Amino acid sequence: MIEKTPDEKVKAPQSFFEKISHKIQTSLTVKLLTIGVLILLLLIPLEMVQNLIEEREYRNYEAINEVNKLWGSHQTLRGPILS
């Protein structure tokens, strides 16, 4: 009888799902595709935040123009009056 050292492990036959799982975990293509999908998904909230920023900048511009229109009419400067 031959004794096996701890380094020599006997591998049990793997099932189909275990083989597929191992291939997915070690596949560079799957990892790159996953990263690509995550990047695309994160672009959605980024676009929403950018739209919110643009809307607030526009409202700020509108508010400034409205205040200028109501309160910034022509002014008349007069010098000292001697009587």
Tab-separated table of C-alpha atoms in Angstrom:
chain	number	residue	atom	x	y	z
A	1	MET	CA	0.000	0.000	0.000
A	2	ILE	CA	1.345	3.400	-0.999
A	3	GLU	CA	0.808	6.285	1.371
A	4	LYS	CA	0.128	9.699	-0.071
A	5	THR	CA	1.659	12.845	1.337
A	6	PRO	CA	-0.576	15.755	2.352
A	7	ASP	CA	0.569	17.603	-0.769
A	8	GLU	CA	-1.007	14.994	-2.998
A	9	LYS	CA	-4.708	15.557	-2.665
A	10	VAL	CA	-7.154	13.264	-4.339
A	11	LYS	CA	-9.663	15.308	-6.308
A	12	ALA	CA	-13.201	14.058	-6.439
A	13	PRO	CA	-14.861	14.223	-9.837
A	14	GLN	CA	-16.450	17.650	-10.272
A	15	SER	CA	-20.015	18.155	-11.341
A	16	PHE	CA	-20.945	20.161	-14.405
A	17	PHE	CA	-21.976	23.184	-12.290
A	18	GLU	CA	-18.731	23.136	-10.322
A	19	LYS	CA	-16.742	23.155	-13.561
A	20	ILE	CA	-18.776	26.064	-14.933
A	21	SER	CA	-18.488	27.949	-11.627
A	22	HIS	CA	-14.718	27.512	-11.588
A	23	LYS	CA	-14.442	28.623	-15.215
A	24	ILE	CA	-16.510	31.765	-14.510
A	25	GLN	CA	-14.450	32.627	-11.431
A	26	THR	CA	-11.157	32.371	-13.310
A	27	SER	CA	-12.263	33.828	-16.669
A	28	LEU	CA	-10.791	37.212	-17.524
A	29	THR	CA	-13.516	37.861	-20.095
A	30	VAL	CA	-16.288	37.426	-17.545
A	31	LYS	CA	-14.530	39.747	-15.108
A	32	LEU	CA	-14.067	42.427	-17.787
A	33	LEU	CA	-17.694	42.136	-18.903
A	34	THR	CA	-18.845	42.453	-15.284
A	35	ILE	CA	-16.759	45.598	-14.829
A	36	GLY	CA	-18.172	47.030	-18.073
A	37	VAL	CA	-21.763	46.384	-17.000
A	38	LEU	CA	-21.115	47.986	-13.601
A	39	ILE	CA	-19.620	51.056	-15.264
A	40	LEU	CA	-22.666	51.400	-17.523
A	41	LEU	CA	-25.037	51.010	-14.579
A	42	LEU	CA	-23.187	53.688	-12.607
A	43	LEU	CA	-23.477	56.141	-15.497
A	44	ILE	CA	-27.244	56.351	-14.894
A	45	PRO	CA	-27.063	58.029	-11.448
A	46	LEU	CA	-24.157	60.160	-12.670
A	47	GLU	CA	-26.333	61.517	-15.486
A	48	MET	CA	-29.181	62.167	-13.044
A	49	VAL	CA	-26.893	64.183	-10.755
A	50	GLN	CA	-25.513	66.175	-13.691
A	51	ASN	CA	-29.053	67.025	-14.822
A	52	LEU	CA	-29.910	68.185	-11.299
A	53	ILE	CA	-26.828	70.417	-11.214
A	54	GLU	CA	-27.731	71.957	-14.595
A	55	GLU	CA	-31.311	72.578	-13.465
A	56	ARG	CA	-30.176	74.323	-10.282
A	57	GLU	CA	-27.696	76.478	-12.210
A	58	TYR	CA	-30.505	77.530	-14.559
A	59	ARG	CA	-32.812	78.366	-11.635
A	60	ASN	CA	-30.012	80.404	-10.033
A	61	TYR	CA	-29.563	82.340	-13.282
A	62	GLU	CA	-33.333	82.937	-13.538
A	63	ALA	CA	-33.534	84.160	-9.916
A	64	ILE	CA	-30.648	86.582	-10.419
A	65	ASN	CA	-32.251	87.975	-13.584
A	66	GLU	CA	-35.631	88.379	-11.873
A	67	VAL	CA	-34.134	90.271	-8.925
A	68	ASN	CA	-32.154	92.472	-11.298
A	69	LYS	CA	-35.281	93.203	-13.333
A	70	LEU	CA	-37.386	94.129	-10.270
A	71	TRP	CA	-34.818	95.969	-8.182
A	72	GLY	CA	-32.173	97.037	-10.629
A	73	SER	CA	-33.956	99.812	-12.479
A	74	HIS	CA	-32.239	102.987	-13.635
A	75	GLN	CA	-30.804	105.151	-10.924
A	76	THR	CA	-30.529	108.913	-10.961
A	77	LEU	CA	-27.485	110.481	-9.403
A	78	ARG	CA	-27.707	114.115	-8.367
A	79	GLY	CA	-25.069	116.324	-7.026
A	80	PRO	CA	-25.339	118.529	-3.949
A	81	ILE	CA	-28.062	121.169	-4.077
A	82	LEU	CA	-27.044	124.718	-3.142
A	83	SER	CA	-29.856	126.973	-2.060
